[in-house]
Coordinates of C-alpha atoms and ligand atoms in Angstrom, one line a residue:
M25 CA 261.5 -137.9 -42.5
P26 CA 261.4 -140.8 -40.1
K27 CA 259.9 -139.9 -36.7
L28 CA 263.0 -141.0 -34.9
A29 CA 265.2 -138.6 -36.8
T30 CA 262.8 -135.9 -36.0
K31 CA 262.8 -136.7 -32.3
R32 CA 266.6 -136.8 -32.4
R33 CA 266.9 -133.4 -33.9
Q34 CA 264.4 -132.0 -31.4
K35 CA 266.6 -133.5 -28.6
D36 CA 269.8 -132.0 -30.1
Q37 CA 268.2 -128.6 -30.4
K38 CA 266.9 -128.9 -26.8
K39 CA 270.4 -129.6 -25.6
K40 CA 271.8 -126.7 -27.6
M41 CA 269.2 -124.4 -26.1
E42 CA 269.8 -125.7 -22.6
N43 CA 273.5 -124.9 -23.0
Q44 CA 272.6 -121.4 -24.1
K45 CA 270.3 -121.2 -21.0
Q46 CA 273.3 -121.7 -18.7
T47 CA 275.4 -119.1 -20.4
G48 CA 272.8 -116.6 -21.6
P49 CA 271.2 -113.9 -19.4
E50 CA 267.6 -114.6 -20.5
A51 CA 264.9 -116.5 -18.7
P52 CA 264.8 -120.3 -19.0
I53 CA 264.1 -121.5 -22.5
K54 CA 261.8 -124.4 -23.3
V55 CA 261.7 -126.3 -26.5
S56 CA 258.5 -127.8 -27.6
T57 CA 258.0 -131.4 -28.9
L58 CA 255.3 -131.5 -31.6
N59 CA 253.8 -134.5 -33.3
C60 CA 255.1 -135.1 -36.8
I61 CA 252.7 -136.3 -39.5
N62 CA 254.1 -138.2 -42.5
L63 CA 251.8 -137.3 -45.4
S64 CA 253.1 -140.3 -47.4
N65 CA 252.2 -142.8 -44.7
P66 CA 249.7 -145.3 -46.1
D67 CA 248.4 -145.9 -42.6
I68 CA 246.0 -143.0 -42.5
H69 CA 244.6 -144.0 -39.2
H70 CA 248.0 -143.5 -37.6
S71 CA 248.2 -140.0 -39.1
V72 CA 244.7 -139.2 -38.0
S73 CA 245.4 -140.2 -34.4
L74 CA 248.7 -138.2 -34.3
L75 CA 247.0 -135.1 -35.8
K76 CA 244.0 -135.4 -33.6
Q77 CA 246.1 -135.5 -30.5
A78 CA 248.0 -132.4 -31.7
C79 CA 244.9 -130.5 -32.5
L80 CA 243.2 -131.2 -29.2
D81 CA 246.4 -130.3 -27.4
C82 CA 247.8 -127.2 -29.1
G83 CA 246.9 -127.1 -32.8
F84 CA 250.6 -127.2 -33.9
F85 CA 252.3 -130.1 -35.6
Y86 CA 254.9 -130.8 -38.3
V87 CA 254.2 -132.4 -41.7
V88 CA 256.9 -134.2 -43.7
N89 CA 256.9 -136.1 -47.0
H90 CA 254.4 -133.6 -48.3
G91 CA 255.4 -133.8 -51.9
I92 CA 257.2 -130.4 -52.3
S93 CA 260.9 -131.1 -53.0
Q94 CA 263.7 -129.7 -50.9
E95 CA 265.3 -128.2 -54.0
F96 CA 262.2 -126.2 -54.8
M97 CA 261.8 -125.0 -51.2
D98 CA 265.4 -123.8 -51.3
E99 CA 264.6 -122.0 -54.5
V100 CA 261.6 -120.2 -52.9
F101 CA 263.8 -119.1 -50.0
V102 CA 266.5 -117.8 -52.4
Q103 CA 264.0 -115.8 -54.4
S104 CA 262.4 -114.5 -51.2
K105 CA 265.7 -113.2 -50.0
K106 CA 266.4 -111.6 -53.3
F107 CA 263.3 -109.5 -53.0
F108 CA 264.0 -108.4 -49.4
D109 CA 267.5 -107.5 -50.5
L110 CA 266.2 -104.9 -52.9
P111 CA 266.5 -101.2 -52.0
L112 CA 263.5 -99.9 -50.0
D113 CA 262.4 -97.6 -52.8
E114 CA 262.2 -100.6 -55.2
K115 CA 260.1 -102.5 -52.6
M116 CA 257.8 -99.5 -52.0
K117 CA 256.9 -99.7 -55.7
V118 CA 254.9 -102.8 -54.9
L119 CA 253.5 -101.6 -51.6
R120 CA 250.6 -103.7 -50.4
S121 CA 247.3 -102.9 -52.2
E122 CA 243.8 -102.7 -50.6
K123 CA 243.4 -106.3 -51.6
H124 CA 246.4 -107.3 -49.4
R125 CA 248.9 -108.0 -52.2
G126 CA 252.5 -106.9 -52.3
Y127 CA 255.0 -105.5 -49.9
T128 CA 254.3 -104.9 -46.2
P129 CA 257.1 -102.7 -44.7
L130 CA 258.7 -103.1 -41.3
L131 CA 256.2 -102.4 -38.5
D132 CA 253.2 -102.5 -40.8
E133 CA 251.6 -105.3 -39.0
H134 CA 250.8 -104.9 -35.3
L135 CA 249.6 -108.2 -33.9
D136 CA 249.6 -107.8 -30.2
L137 CA 248.2 -104.3 -29.3
E138 CA 248.4 -105.0 -25.6
N139 CA 252.1 -105.9 -25.3
Q140 CA 253.9 -104.3 -28.3
V141 CA 255.1 -100.8 -28.4
H142 CA 255.6 -100.8 -32.2
G143 CA 254.4 -103.0 -35.0
D144 CA 256.3 -106.2 -35.8
Y145 CA 260.0 -106.0 -36.7
K146 CA 259.5 -107.9 -39.9
E147 CA 258.8 -107.1 -43.5
G148 CA 256.6 -109.2 -45.8
Y149 CA 255.2 -109.8 -49.2
Y150 CA 251.6 -111.0 -49.8
I151 CA 250.6 -113.2 -52.8
G152 CA 247.0 -114.3 -53.1
V153 CA 244.9 -116.1 -55.7
N154 CA 245.0 -113.9 -58.8
V155 CA 241.6 -112.6 -59.9
P156 CA 241.7 -109.9 -62.6
E157 CA 239.5 -106.8 -62.3
N158 CA 237.2 -107.8 -65.2
D159 CA 236.2 -111.0 -63.3
P160 CA 232.9 -110.5 -61.3
E161 CA 234.6 -112.5 -58.5
S162 CA 237.0 -109.7 -58.0
E163 CA 234.3 -107.8 -56.1
K164 CA 235.0 -110.1 -53.1
P165 CA 237.3 -108.6 -50.5
F166 CA 240.1 -111.1 -50.7
N167 CA 240.0 -111.6 -54.5
G168 CA 242.2 -109.4 -56.5
R169 CA 245.1 -109.0 -58.8
N170 CA 248.5 -109.9 -57.5
V171 CA 251.3 -107.3 -57.7
W172 CA 254.8 -108.4 -58.8
P173 CA 258.2 -106.9 -58.8
A174 CA 259.2 -106.0 -62.4
S175 CA 260.5 -109.2 -64.2
G176 CA 263.6 -107.3 -65.2
V177 CA 264.4 -106.7 -61.6
L178 CA 263.8 -110.3 -60.4
P179 CA 263.6 -112.8 -63.3
G180 CA 261.7 -116.0 -62.6
W181 CA 260.4 -114.6 -59.3
R182 CA 256.8 -114.6 -60.1
E183 CA 256.9 -118.1 -61.6
T184 CA 258.5 -119.5 -58.5
M185 CA 256.0 -118.0 -56.2
E186 CA 253.0 -119.1 -58.3
K187 CA 254.3 -122.6 -58.4
F188 CA 254.7 -122.6 -54.6
H189 CA 251.3 -121.2 -54.1
H190 CA 249.8 -124.0 -56.2
E191 CA 251.8 -126.8 -54.6
A192 CA 251.2 -125.6 -51.1
L193 CA 247.5 -125.6 -51.6
E194 CA 247.7 -129.3 -52.4
V195 CA 249.5 -129.9 -49.1
V196 CA 246.8 -128.1 -47.2
K197 CA 244.1 -130.1 -48.9
E198 CA 245.8 -133.3 -47.9
V199 CA 246.1 -132.0 -44.3
A200 CA 242.4 -130.9 -44.4
R201 CA 241.4 -134.5 -45.3
I202 CA 243.1 -135.8 -42.2
I203 CA 241.6 -133.0 -40.1
A204 CA 238.1 -134.0 -41.4
L205 CA 238.7 -137.6 -40.3
A206 CA 240.0 -136.5 -37.0
L207 CA 236.8 -134.6 -36.4
D208 CA 234.7 -137.7 -37.4
L209 CA 233.6 -136.0 -40.7
E210 CA 233.8 -137.7 -44.1
V211 CA 237.2 -137.5 -45.5
D212 CA 236.3 -134.8 -48.2
F213 CA 234.3 -132.7 -45.9
F214 CA 236.6 -129.6 -46.3
D215 CA 238.1 -130.6 -49.6
K216 CA 234.9 -129.9 -51.5
P217 CA 234.1 -127.2 -54.2
D218 CA 232.0 -125.1 -51.8
I219 CA 234.6 -125.1 -49.0
L220 CA 238.1 -125.3 -50.5
G221 CA 237.2 -125.0 -54.2
K222 CA 237.9 -121.3 -54.4
P223 CA 239.9 -120.7 -51.2
I224 CA 241.2 -117.5 -49.8
A225 CA 244.9 -118.6 -49.9
I226 CA 247.6 -116.1 -49.0
L227 CA 251.2 -116.8 -49.3
R228 CA 253.3 -114.5 -47.2
L229 CA 257.1 -114.2 -47.5
L230 CA 258.6 -112.9 -44.3
H231 CA 261.9 -111.4 -43.4
Y232 CA 262.8 -110.6 -39.8
E233 CA 265.7 -108.3 -39.7
G234 CA 268.4 -108.7 -37.1
K235 CA 266.6 -106.7 -34.4
I236 CA 266.9 -108.4 -31.0
S237 CA 263.5 -108.7 -29.4
D238 CA 262.9 -107.6 -25.8
P239 CA 259.6 -108.7 -24.4
S240 CA 260.2 -106.5 -21.3
K241 CA 260.3 -103.5 -23.6
G242 CA 257.5 -104.6 -25.9
I243 CA 259.8 -105.3 -28.9
Y244 CA 259.0 -108.5 -30.9
G245 CA 259.7 -109.9 -34.4
A246 CA 256.1 -110.8 -34.4
G247 CA 253.7 -110.1 -31.5
A248 CA 251.7 -112.8 -29.9
H249 CA 248.7 -113.8 -31.9
S250 CA 246.8 -116.8 -33.2
D251 CA 246.3 -117.1 -36.9
F252 CA 242.9 -116.0 -38.2
G253 CA 241.8 -118.6 -40.6
F254 CA 241.6 -122.4 -41.2
V255 CA 245.1 -123.8 -41.5
T256 CA 248.6 -122.2 -41.9
L257 CA 251.6 -123.9 -43.3
L258 CA 254.9 -122.4 -42.2
A259 CA 258.4 -123.1 -43.6
T260 CA 261.3 -121.4 -41.8
D261 CA 265.0 -121.3 -42.3
D262 CA 267.1 -122.7 -39.4
V263 CA 267.2 -119.7 -37.2
M264 CA 265.1 -120.2 -34.0
G265 CA 262.5 -117.6 -33.3
L266 CA 259.0 -119.1 -33.3
Q267 CA 257.5 -119.7 -29.9
I268 CA 254.1 -121.1 -28.8
C269 CA 252.2 -120.6 -25.6
R270 CA 250.0 -123.6 -24.8
D271 CA 247.9 -121.8 -22.2
K272 CA 247.3 -118.2 -22.8
D273 CA 245.6 -117.7 -19.5
A274 CA 248.6 -119.0 -17.4
K275 CA 250.3 -116.4 -15.3
P276 CA 253.1 -116.0 -16.2
Q277 CA 252.7 -117.3 -19.7
I278 CA 255.1 -120.1 -20.6
W279 CA 256.6 -119.8 -24.1
E280 CA 258.3 -122.8 -25.8
Y281 CA 260.4 -122.6 -28.9
V282 CA 259.4 -124.6 -32.0
T283 CA 262.5 -126.1 -33.6
P284 CA 262.8 -125.7 -37.4
I285 CA 263.1 -129.1 -39.1
K286 CA 264.6 -129.2 -42.5
G287 CA 262.1 -130.3 -45.1
A288 CA 259.1 -130.1 -42.7
F289 CA 256.3 -127.6 -42.6
I290 CA 255.1 -126.4 -39.3
V291 CA 251.3 -126.5 -39.5
N292 CA 249.0 -124.6 -37.2
L293 CA 245.2 -124.3 -36.9
G294 CA 243.6 -120.9 -37.0
D295 CA 240.8 -119.3 -35.0
M296 CA 238.3 -120.0 -37.7
L297 CA 238.8 -123.7 -37.3
E298 CA 238.7 -123.3 -33.6
R299 CA 235.3 -121.6 -33.9
W300 CA 234.1 -124.1 -36.5
S301 CA 234.9 -127.0 -34.3
N302 CA 233.2 -125.4 -31.3
C303 CA 236.7 -125.0 -29.6
I304 CA 237.4 -128.7 -29.7
F305 CA 240.4 -128.1 -31.8
K306 CA 242.8 -125.4 -30.7
S307 CA 244.4 -122.4 -32.3
T308 CA 247.4 -121.5 -30.2
L309 CA 249.0 -118.2 -29.3
H310 CA 252.5 -117.9 -31.0
R311 CA 255.0 -115.1 -31.5
V312 CA 258.5 -114.6 -33.0
L313 CA 261.5 -113.4 -31.1
G314 CA 264.4 -112.0 -33.0
N315 CA 267.9 -113.0 -31.7
G316 CA 270.0 -110.6 -33.8
Q317 CA 270.2 -112.8 -36.8
D318 CA 268.3 -112.3 -40.0
R319 CA 265.5 -114.8 -40.3
Y320 CA 263.3 -115.8 -43.2
S321 CA 260.1 -117.7 -43.1
I322 CA 257.3 -118.5 -45.6
A323 CA 253.7 -118.6 -44.3
Y324 CA 250.8 -119.9 -46.3
F325 CA 247.4 -119.1 -44.9
V326 CA 244.4 -121.0 -46.2
E327 CA 240.8 -120.1 -45.5
P328 CA 237.7 -121.5 -47.2
N329 CA 235.7 -119.8 -50.1
H330 CA 234.5 -116.3 -49.3
D331 CA 230.9 -117.3 -49.0
C332 CA 231.5 -120.4 -46.9
L333 CA 229.3 -120.3 -43.8
V334 CA 231.4 -121.2 -40.8
E335 CA 228.8 -122.9 -38.6
C336 CA 229.4 -125.3 -35.8
L337 CA 230.4 -128.6 -37.3
P338 CA 227.8 -131.4 -37.0
T339 CA 230.2 -133.6 -35.0
C340 CA 231.2 -130.9 -32.6
K341 CA 227.9 -130.2 -30.8
S342 CA 225.5 -132.1 -28.6
E343 CA 222.7 -131.3 -26.3
N344 CA 225.2 -130.8 -23.5
N345 CA 227.6 -128.9 -25.7
P346 CA 225.6 -126.5 -27.9
P347 CA 227.3 -124.2 -30.4
K348 CA 229.3 -121.4 -28.7
F349 CA 229.2 -119.0 -31.7
P350 CA 226.7 -118.0 -34.3
P351 CA 227.4 -118.8 -37.9
I352 CA 229.5 -116.3 -39.8
R353 CA 230.6 -115.9 -43.4
C354 CA 234.3 -116.7 -43.9
S355 CA 235.0 -113.4 -45.6
T356 CA 233.2 -111.3 -43.0
Y357 CA 235.2 -112.9 -40.3
L358 CA 238.5 -112.5 -42.0
S359 CA 238.0 -108.9 -43.2
Q360 CA 237.5 -107.8 -39.6
R361 CA 240.6 -109.6 -38.4
Y362 CA 242.8 -108.0 -41.1
K363 CA 241.4 -104.5 -40.3
D364 CA 242.2 -104.9 -36.6
T365 CA 245.9 -105.8 -37.2
H366 CA 247.2 -103.8 -40.2
A367 CA 248.2 -100.2 -40.5
D368 CA 245.9 -97.9 -42.4
L369 CA 247.3 -97.7 -46.0
N370 CA 246.7 -93.9 -46.0
A371 CA 249.5 -93.7 -43.5
Y372 CA 252.0 -94.3 -46.3
N373 CA 250.8 -91.3 -48.3
K374 CA 251.7 -88.8 -45.6
Ligands
OGA401 C1 252.6 -115.6 -39.0 C2 253.5 -116.3 -38.1 C3 255.7 -117.2 -37.8 C4 257.1 -117.2 -38.4 O1 253.0 -115.1 -40.0 O2 251.4 -115.7 -38.7 O3 253.1 -116.7 -37.1 O4 257.9 -118.0 -37.9 N1 254.8 -116.5 -38.5 O5 257.4 -116.3 -39.2
NI402 NI1 251.0 -116.8 -37.0

């Protein structure tokens, strides 16, 4: 989408929100303006400079012309909604496994222990890279078998999700090439077999039910968090809800809405990339507020191979700026973050 159209939409949305501000009871609402990267632009230097600016600033940006068709995105949303429309007992048949595959019920995830009274008012469905049990690679914590709703219940569902999983990884690899250039690394630094060759890639369908969030009561669609990994792609429907906070230490914190743009992915950097880049690139706090409407989003989290050593990048350290963190294996880092934010599976047996 041309940049001007993007800007115009952001402006329209801003106007809309400001009108709401005058009539609504809630605190002032800010709408964020994010850089938009056109992945089909042959002028890669322009893309690198836009992305770099975004990553130094807040680690959030849009990507457009990413190669996934609008028709297919619509299909993924339709199928996602079909799953969440199933009766709860049907969804509980595919309850999330130890390997983080399958259904995550309402309140299962608790992202912001400090400010939330319950878990998130959202339900989800995790789909990872499928590794069968007889494959020695299945020993690794994030490798495992996907679980699927019975095909008689949702025909074509699995195929749609597998196709999206595959196509979204290509988008992330393209983004990773621009990130590498923005960090003064060679273009294929991340897009190499030992880094993104066998990635931990998790597709998560999300449904925020119509619960109205109330920060003063600790009720959120999704509590404030930064994503754990390398890069996240996010597609949303047109219901506003996602907010970012550029400065987590500001008091009071200032939250800005991120406008959904049809056809664009919202991309954000995760904590692992912040750590990898010695905090040069930012992973930014974000959350979701429910406004009473159902809202659907599709997140795709990508992290490197399990064994990838996340160690300060060569271009991100100097004598005056030594590494801030010791090296850590990707899977060690990620396992801990999942454990800290998800309910104990035993809780569902009670
Ligand atoms: C997430 C997330 C935002 C959204 O799943 O990590 O931030 O809009 N989702 O659903
Ligand atoms: Ni997130």
